């Protein structure tokens, strides 16, 4: 089954403790992206990747890192999480830029 | 600006048609999308329309696109209680970033 898989689905952690949210897709998509969803602000793009080893900042990249060592994986790294990064995070992928994007089920992060 | 606007709430009776409207700003958008988000779930790609089309029909769903007015609508025929969800309109941003610009979402409530 074609899908985008995120882990974990839920995480409660404390300020400053490094964490990684994994994202994997099995559709051989070139384009992958991370969004965060916040009440009243909608969905905003954090980082995106056009292909392996090609990543770039989205609209709200501060406090996040990503890597794209393999085509299928696009982890989101919070080196020193802070409470303002408490949010619902979505990974998405598409065949290429500007093609329809398929989303994972989301990861709800709470930073205390 | 880059806003995608949609009304926040819509309430209909089971069996009626629902029409969710959206206005967007980027005339260079390649695709326009409708995503569905059920409580506690991820974003499901419901349907999308290529920018050179006026209409797309898929079973109970009809998408209408008016490029001149930058207006997109989603009609759900014979609305069921299972259609209750938040519906997001999104446009693909032109240029190299390739991200989606989302509206704030329309919460559809279907009353039996």
PDB file of C-alpha atoms in Angstrom:
ATOM      1  CA  UNK A   1       0.000   0.000   0.000  1.00  0.00           C
ATOM      2  CA  UNK A   2       1.313   3.433  -0.995  1.00  0.00           C
ATOM      3  CA  UNK A   3       1.848   5.503   2.107  1.00  0.00           C
ATOM      4  CA  UNK A   4       3.796   8.074   4.069  1.00  0.00           C
ATOM      5  CA  UNK A   5       4.708   6.810   7.528  1.00  0.00           C
ATOM      6  CA  UNK A   6       5.653   9.036  10.438  1.00  0.00           C
ATOM      7  CA  UNK A   7       6.974   8.010  13.824  1.00  0.00           C
ATOM      8  CA  UNK A   8       6.261   8.575  16.581  1.00  0.00           C
ATOM      9  CA  UNK A   9       2.575   9.549  16.372  1.00  0.00           C
ATOM     10  CA  UNK A  10       2.678  11.209  19.782  1.00  0.00           C
ATOM     11  CA  UNK A  11       5.540  12.470  21.922  1.00  0.00           C
ATOM     12  CA  UNK A  12       5.720  14.448  25.139  1.00  0.00           C
ATOM     13  CA  UNK A  13       9.197  15.635  26.030  1.00  0.00           C
ATOM     14  CA  UNK A  14      11.063  18.409  27.795  1.00  0.00           C
ATOM     15  CA  UNK A  15      12.802  21.545  26.638  1.00  0.00           C
ATOM     16  CA  UNK A  16      16.291  20.980  25.270  1.00  0.00           C
ATOM     17  CA  UNK A  17      16.141  17.216  24.797  1.00  0.00           C
ATOM     18  CA  UNK A  18      17.012  16.446  21.174  1.00  0.00           C
ATOM     19  CA  UNK A  19      14.415  14.516  19.236  1.00  0.00           C
ATOM     20  CA  UNK A  20      13.907  13.142  15.748  1.00  0.00           C
ATOM     21  CA  UNK A  21      10.637  12.508  13.945  1.00  0.00           C
ATOM     22  CA  UNK A  22      11.061   9.999  11.157  1.00  0.00           C
ATOM     23  CA  UNK A  23       9.236  10.037   7.828  1.00  0.00           C
ATOM     24  CA  UNK A  24       9.341   7.331   5.213  1.00  0.00           C
ATOM     25  CA  UNK A  25       7.529   6.947   1.876  1.00  0.00           C
ATOM     26  CA  UNK A  26       7.311   3.883  -0.336  1.00  0.00           C
ATOM     27  CA  UNK A  27       6.225   5.582  -3.564  1.00  0.00           C
ATOM     28  CA  UNK A  28       9.674   6.491  -4.907  1.00  0.00           C
ATOM     29  CA  UNK A  29       8.744  10.158  -4.647  1.00  0.00           C
ATOM     30  CA  UNK A  30      11.434  12.749  -5.236  1.00  0.00           C
ATOM     31  CA  UNK A  31       9.833  15.654  -3.346  1.00  0.00           C
ATOM     32  CA  UNK A  32       9.338  15.499   0.425  1.00  0.00           C
ATOM     33  CA  UNK A  33       8.289  18.158   2.861  1.00  0.00           C
ATOM     34  CA  UNK A  34       7.519  18.876   6.509  1.00  0.00           C
ATOM     35  CA  UNK A  35       4.631  21.063   7.700  1.00  0.00           C
ATOM     36  CA  UNK A  36       3.408  22.116  11.088  1.00  0.00           C
ATOM     37  CA  UNK A  37      -0.249  22.740  11.861  1.00  0.00           C
ATOM     38  CA  UNK A  38      -1.212  25.254  14.535  1.00  0.00           C
ATOM     39  CA  UNK A  39      -4.645  26.583  15.541  1.00  0.00           C
ATOM     40  CA  UNK A  40      -5.427  29.814  13.762  1.00  0.00           C
ATOM     41  CA  UNK A  41      -2.299  29.584  11.626  1.00  0.00           C
ATOM     42  CA  UNK A  42      -3.127  26.587   9.454  1.00  0.00           C
ATOM     43  CA  UNK A  43      -0.370  24.512   7.881  1.00  0.00           C
ATOM     44  CA  UNK A  44       3.033  26.024   7.225  1.00  0.00           C
ATOM     45  CA  UNK A  45       6.013  24.459   5.506  1.00  0.00           C
ATOM     46  CA  UNK A  46       9.154  23.926   7.611  1.00  0.00           C
ATOM     47  CA  UNK A  47      11.629  22.329   5.175  1.00  0.00           C
ATOM     48  CA  UNK A  48      11.472  20.594   1.842  1.00  0.00           C
ATOM     49  CA  UNK A  49      13.649  18.350  -0.275  1.00  0.00           C
ATOM     50  CA  UNK A  50      13.685  18.097  -4.049  1.00  0.00           C
ATOM     51  CA  UNK A  51      15.756  14.909  -4.059  1.00  0.00           C
ATOM     52  CA  UNK A  52      18.510  13.044  -2.232  1.00  0.00           C
ATOM     53  CA  UNK A  53      20.984  15.441  -0.603  1.00  0.00           C
ATOM     54  CA  UNK A  54      18.940  18.455  -1.751  1.00  0.00           C
ATOM     55  CA  UNK A  55      17.103  20.249   1.076  1.00  0.00           C
ATOM     56  CA  UNK A  56      15.961  23.812   1.580  1.00  0.00           C
ATOM     57  CA  UNK A  57      14.175  26.019   4.074  1.00  0.00           C
ATOM     58  CA  UNK A  58      10.436  26.507   3.951  1.00  0.00           C
ATOM     59  CA  UNK A  59       8.507  29.299   5.608  1.00  0.00           C
ATOM     60  CA  UNK A  60       9.215  28.466   9.273  1.00  0.00           C
ATOM     61  CA  UNK A  61      12.585  26.640   9.445  1.00  0.00           C
ATOM     62  CA  UNK A  62      13.960  28.129  12.705  1.00  0.00           C
ATOM     63  CA  UNK A  63      14.761  25.488  15.310  1.00  0.00           C
ATOM     64  CA  UNK A  64      14.587  22.558  12.883  1.00  0.00           C
ATOM     65  CA  UNK A  65      16.978  20.503  10.794  1.00  0.00           C
ATOM     66  CA  UNK A  66      16.386  17.856   8.156  1.00  0.00           C
ATOM     67  CA  UNK A  67      18.411  15.396   6.147  1.00  0.00           C
ATOM     68  CA  UNK A  68      17.802  13.416   2.961  1.00  0.00           C
ATOM     69  CA  UNK A  69      20.420  10.696   2.719  1.00  0.00           C
ATOM     70  CA  UNK A  70      18.055   8.258   1.006  1.00  0.00           C
ATOM     71  CA  UNK A  71      15.123   8.895  -1.267  1.00  0.00           C
ATOM     72  CA  UNK A  72      12.545   7.268   0.966  1.00  0.00           C
ATOM     73  CA  UNK A  73      13.468   8.926   4.294  1.00  0.00           C
ATOM     74  CA  UNK A  74      13.228  12.535   5.412  1.00  0.00           C
ATOM     75  CA  UNK A  75      13.688  12.891   9.184  1.00  0.00           C
ATOM     76  CA  UNK A  76      12.886  16.110  11.050  1.00  0.00           C
ATOM     77  CA  UNK A  77      15.346  16.944  13.823  1.00  0.00           C
ATOM     78  CA  UNK A  78      14.760  19.263  16.754  1.00  0.00           C
ATOM     79  CA  UNK A  79      18.209  19.788  18.265  1.00  0.00           C
ATOM     80  CA  UNK A  80      17.002  21.764  21.284  1.00  0.00           C
ATOM     81  CA  UNK A  81      13.186  21.708  21.394  1.00  0.00           C
ATOM     82  CA  UNK A  82      11.326  24.595  22.973  1.00  0.00           C
ATOM     83  CA  UNK A  83       7.671  24.947  24.025  1.00  0.00           C
ATOM     84  CA  UNK A  84       6.837  27.033  20.934  1.00  0.00           C
ATOM     85  CA  UNK A  85       7.528  23.929  18.860  1.00  0.00           C
ATOM     86  CA  UNK A  86       4.566  22.173  20.431  1.00  0.00           C
ATOM     87  CA  UNK A  87       2.478  21.413  17.373  1.00  0.00           C
ATOM     88  CA  UNK A  88       1.048  18.825  15.016  1.00  0.00           C
ATOM     89  CA  UNK A  89       3.613  17.885  12.368  1.00  0.00           C
ATOM     90  CA  UNK A  90       2.952  16.405   8.952  1.00  0.00           C
ATOM     91  CA  UNK A  91       5.327  14.869   6.467  1.00  0.00           C
ATOM     92  CA  UNK A  92       4.305  14.873   2.800  1.00  0.00           C
ATOM     93  CA  UNK A  93       5.694  13.537  -0.448  1.00  0.00           C
ATOM     94  CA  UNK A  94       5.019  13.866  -4.155  1.00  0.00           C
ATOM     95  CA  UNK A  95       6.475  12.626  -7.419  1.00  0.00           C
ATOM     96  CA  UNK A  96       8.018  16.029  -8.000  1.00  0.00           C
ATOM     97  CA  UNK A  97       7.637  19.633  -6.986  1.00  0.00           C
ATOM     98  CA  UNK A  98       4.146  20.992  -7.732  1.00  0.00           C
ATOM     99  CA  UNK A  99       2.629  17.532  -8.036  1.00  0.00           C
ATOM    100  CA  UNK A 100      -0.136  16.359  -5.663  1.00  0.00           C
ATOM    101  CA  UNK A 101       1.271  15.769  -2.193  1.00  0.00           C
ATOM    102  CA  UNK A 102       0.369  12.803  -0.002  1.00  0.00           C
ATOM    103  CA  UNK A 103       0.485  13.277   3.755  1.00  0.00           C
ATOM    104  CA  UNK A 104       1.366  11.073   6.682  1.00  0.00           C
ATOM    105  CA  UNK A 105      -0.975  10.670   9.661  1.00  0.00           C
ATOM    106  CA  UNK A 106       0.787  13.348  11.690  1.00  0.00           C
ATOM    107  CA  UNK A 107       2.954  13.527  14.809  1.00  0.00           C
ATOM    108  CA  UNK A 108       1.672  15.424  17.821  1.00  0.00           C
ATOM    109  CA  UNK A 109       4.615  16.885  19.754  1.00  0.00           C
ATOM    110  CA  UNK A 110       4.301  18.455  23.188  1.00  0.00           C
ATOM    111  CA  UNK A 111       7.394  20.223  24.536  1.00  0.00           C
ATOM    112  CA  UNK A 112       7.156  21.002  28.249  1.00  0.00           C
TER     113      UNK A 112
ATOM    114  CA  UNK B   1      -0.653  38.354  -0.435  1.00  0.00           C
ATOM    115  CA  UNK B   2      -0.554  34.574  -0.391  1.00  0.00           C
ATOM    116  CA  UNK B   3      -3.752  33.933   1.525  1.00  0.00           C
ATOM    117  CA  UNK B   4      -6.115  31.152   0.668  1.00  0.00           C
ATOM    118  CA  UNK B   5      -9.487  32.057   2.135  1.00  0.00           C
ATOM    119  CA  UNK B   6     -12.365  29.807   3.047  1.00  0.00           C
ATOM    120  CA  UNK B   7     -15.274  30.085   5.443  1.00  0.00           C
ATOM    121  CA  UNK B   8     -14.709  28.390   8.791  1.00  0.00           C
ATOM    122  CA  UNK B   9     -17.972  26.504   9.270  1.00  0.00           C
ATOM    123  CA  UNK B  10     -20.700  24.834   7.247  1.00  0.00           C
ATOM    124  CA  UNK B  11     -23.653  22.883   8.592  1.00  0.00           C
ATOM    125  CA  UNK B  12     -25.928  20.748   6.407  1.00  0.00           C
ATOM    126  CA  UNK B  13     -28.527  18.030   6.817  1.00  0.00           C
ATOM    127  CA  UNK B  14     -27.807  14.459   5.832  1.00  0.00           C
ATOM    128  CA  UNK B  15     -28.775  13.871   2.219  1.00  0.00           C
ATOM    129  CA  UNK B  16     -28.376  17.523   1.197  1.00  0.00           C
ATOM    130  CA  UNK B  17     -25.546  18.839  -0.966  1.00  0.00           C
ATOM    131  CA  UNK B  18     -22.643  20.685   0.644  1.00  0.00           C
ATOM    132  CA  UNK B  19     -20.725  23.403  -1.137  1.00  0.00           C
ATOM    133  CA  UNK B  20     -17.433  24.599   0.313  1.00  0.00           C
ATOM    134  CA  UNK B  21     -15.930  27.676  -1.288  1.00  0.00           C
ATOM    135  CA  UNK B  22     -12.375  28.926  -1.463  1.00  0.00           C
ATOM    136  CA  UNK B  23     -10.522  31.860  -2.989  1.00  0.00           C
ATOM    137  CA  UNK B  24      -6.830  31.789  -3.756  1.00  0.00           C
ATOM    138  CA  UNK B  25      -4.258  34.319  -4.903  1.00  0.00           C
ATOM    139  CA  UNK B  26      -1.494  32.710  -6.953  1.00  0.00           C
ATOM    140  CA  UNK B  27      -2.548  32.687 -10.586  1.00  0.00           C
ATOM    141  CA  UNK B  28       0.482  30.531 -11.457  1.00  0.00           C
ATOM    142  CA  UNK B  29      -0.693  27.607  -9.309  1.00  0.00           C
ATOM    143  CA  UNK B  30      -0.428  24.359 -11.241  1.00  0.00           C
ATOM    144  CA  UNK B  31      -2.889  22.379  -9.170  1.00  0.00           C
ATOM    145  CA  UNK B  32      -5.553  23.235  -6.645  1.00  0.00           C
ATOM    146  CA  UNK B  33      -6.448  20.739  -3.987  1.00  0.00           C
ATOM    147  CA  UNK B  34      -9.042  19.686  -1.487  1.00  0.00           C
ATOM    148  CA  UNK B  35      -7.852  17.802   1.575  1.00  0.00           C
ATOM    149  CA  UNK B  36     -10.029  16.224   4.267  1.00  0.00           C
ATOM    150  CA  UNK B  37      -9.010  15.959   7.910  1.00  0.00           C
ATOM    151  CA  UNK B  38     -11.071  13.883  10.298  1.00  0.00           C
ATOM    152  CA  UNK B  39     -10.621  14.347  14.076  1.00  0.00           C
ATOM    153  CA  UNK B  40      -7.267  12.998  15.225  1.00  0.00           C
ATOM    154  CA  UNK B  41      -6.335  11.933  11.714  1.00  0.00           C
ATOM    155  CA  UNK B  42      -3.983  13.107   9.018  1.00  0.00           C
ATOM    156  CA  UNK B  43      -4.684  14.977   5.820  1.00  0.00           C
ATOM    157  CA  UNK B  44      -6.337  12.886   3.152  1.00  0.00           C
ATOM    158  CA  UNK B  45      -5.986  14.062  -0.427  1.00  0.00           C
ATOM    159  CA  UNK B  46      -9.622  14.160  -1.476  1.00  0.00           C
ATOM    160  CA  UNK B  47      -9.366  15.493  -4.993  1.00  0.00           C
ATOM    161  CA  UNK B  48      -7.455  17.997  -7.063  1.00  0.00           C
ATOM    162  CA  UNK B  49      -7.873  19.903 -10.278  1.00  0.00           C
ATOM    163  CA  UNK B  50      -5.312  20.971 -12.826  1.00  0.00           C
ATOM    164  CA  UNK B  51      -5.325  24.694 -13.408  1.00  0.00           C
ATOM    165  CA  UNK B  52      -6.369  24.437 -17.067  1.00  0.00           C
ATOM    166  CA  UNK B  53      -9.599  22.626 -16.160  1.00  0.00           C
ATOM    167  CA  UNK B  54     -12.931  24.161 -15.195  1.00  0.00           C
ATOM    168  CA  UNK B  55     -14.542  21.176 -13.575  1.00  0.00           C
ATOM    169  CA  UNK B  56     -13.724  17.740 -12.259  1.00  0.00           C
ATOM    170  CA  UNK B  57     -16.214  15.158 -11.079  1.00  0.00           C
ATOM    171  CA  UNK B  58     -15.370  12.130  -8.979  1.00  0.00           C
ATOM    172  CA  UNK B  59     -18.376  10.159  -7.719  1.00  0.00           C
ATOM    173  CA  UNK B  60     -20.105  12.421  -5.150  1.00  0.00           C
ATOM    174  CA  UNK B  61     -17.478  15.143  -5.452  1.00  0.00           C
ATOM    175  CA  UNK B  62     -17.535  17.980  -7.963  1.00  0.00           C
ATOM    176  CA  UNK B  63     -14.786  20.581  -8.112  1.00  0.00           C
ATOM    177  CA  UNK B  64     -15.393  23.840  -9.946  1.00  0.00           C
ATOM    178  CA  UNK B  65     -12.587  26.228 -10.812  1.00  0.00           C
ATOM    179  CA  UNK B  66     -13.066  29.824 -11.915  1.00  0.00           C
ATOM    180  CA  UNK B  67      -9.571  31.045 -12.799  1.00  0.00           C
ATOM    181  CA  UNK B  68     -10.696  34.546 -13.628  1.00  0.00           C
ATOM    182  CA  UNK B  69     -12.089  35.071 -10.124  1.00  0.00           C
ATOM    183  CA  UNK B  70      -9.542  32.709  -8.476  1.00  0.00           C
ATOM    184  CA  UNK B  71     -12.433  30.797  -6.952  1.00  0.00           C
ATOM    185  CA  UNK B  72     -12.526  27.090  -6.197  1.00  0.00           C
ATOM    186  CA  UNK B  73     -15.462  25.123  -4.847  1.00  0.00           C
ATOM    187  CA  UNK B  74     -16.092  21.592  -3.659  1.00  0.00           C
ATOM    188  CA  UNK B  75     -19.584  20.152  -3.882  1.00  0.00           C
ATOM    189  CA  UNK B  76     -20.420  16.986  -2.007  1.00  0.00           C
ATOM    190  CA  UNK B  77     -23.647  15.400  -3.210  1.00  0.00           C
ATOM    191  CA  UNK B  78     -25.863  13.410  -0.847  1.00  0.00           C
ATOM    192  CA  UNK B  79     -23.795  14.418   2.189  1.00  0.00           C
ATOM    193  CA  UNK B  80     -23.451  11.722   4.833  1.00  0.00           C
ATOM    194  CA  UNK B  81     -22.541  11.910   8.533  1.00  0.00           C
ATOM    195  CA  UNK B  82     -19.215  10.289   7.608  1.00  0.00           C
ATOM    196  CA  UNK B  83     -18.417  13.417   5.589  1.00  0.00           C
ATOM    197  CA  UNK B  84     -18.183  15.451   8.802  1.00  0.00           C
ATOM    198  CA  UNK B  85     -14.600  16.719   8.892  1.00  0.00           C
ATOM    199  CA  UNK B  86     -12.457  19.769   8.221  1.00  0.00           C
ATOM    200  CA  UNK B  87     -11.897  20.448   4.534  1.00  0.00           C
ATOM    201  CA  UNK B  88      -8.817  22.342   3.435  1.00  0.00           C
ATOM    202  CA  UNK B  89      -8.390  24.134   0.166  1.00  0.00           C
ATOM    203  CA  UNK B  90      -4.756  24.420  -0.997  1.00  0.00           C
ATOM    204  CA  UNK B  91      -2.862  25.852  -3.918  1.00  0.00           C
ATOM    205  CA  UNK B  92       0.580  24.861  -5.072  1.00  0.00           C
ATOM    206  CA  UNK B  93       2.932  27.777  -4.850  1.00  0.00           C
ATOM    207  CA  UNK B  94       4.716  28.752  -8.019  1.00  0.00           C
ATOM    208  CA  UNK B  95       8.513  28.971  -8.105  1.00  0.00           C
ATOM    209  CA  UNK B  96      11.137  26.603  -6.721  1.00  0.00           C
ATOM    210  CA  UNK B  97       9.706  25.889  -3.269  1.00  0.00           C
ATOM    211  CA  UNK B  98       6.799  23.777  -4.465  1.00  0.00           C
ATOM    212  CA  UNK B  99       4.938  23.908  -1.189  1.00  0.00           C
ATOM    213  CA  UNK B 100       1.218  24.057  -0.652  1.00  0.00           C
ATOM    214  CA  UNK B 101      -0.497  27.143   0.685  1.00  0.00           C
ATOM    215  CA  UNK B 102      -3.470  26.052   2.759  1.00  0.00           C
ATOM    216  CA  UNK B 103      -6.636  27.789   3.780  1.00  0.00           C
ATOM    217  CA  UNK B 104      -7.593  27.646   7.470  1.00  0.00           C
ATOM    218  CA  UNK B 105     -10.099  24.886   6.800  1.00  0.00           C
ATOM    219  CA  UNK B 106     -13.901  24.639   6.730  1.00  0.00           C
ATOM    220  CA  UNK B 107     -15.470  22.501   9.415  1.00  0.00           C
ATOM    221  CA  UNK B 108     -18.381  20.603   7.875  1.00  0.00           C
ATOM    222  CA  UNK B 109     -21.020  19.357  10.303  1.00  0.00           C
ATOM    223  CA  UNK B 110     -23.633  16.955   8.966  1.00  0.00           C
ATOM    224  CA  UNK B 111     -26.808  16.671  11.006  1.00  0.00           C
ATOM    225  CA  UNK B 112     -28.909  13.486  10.782  1.00  0.00           C
TER     226      UNK B 112
END
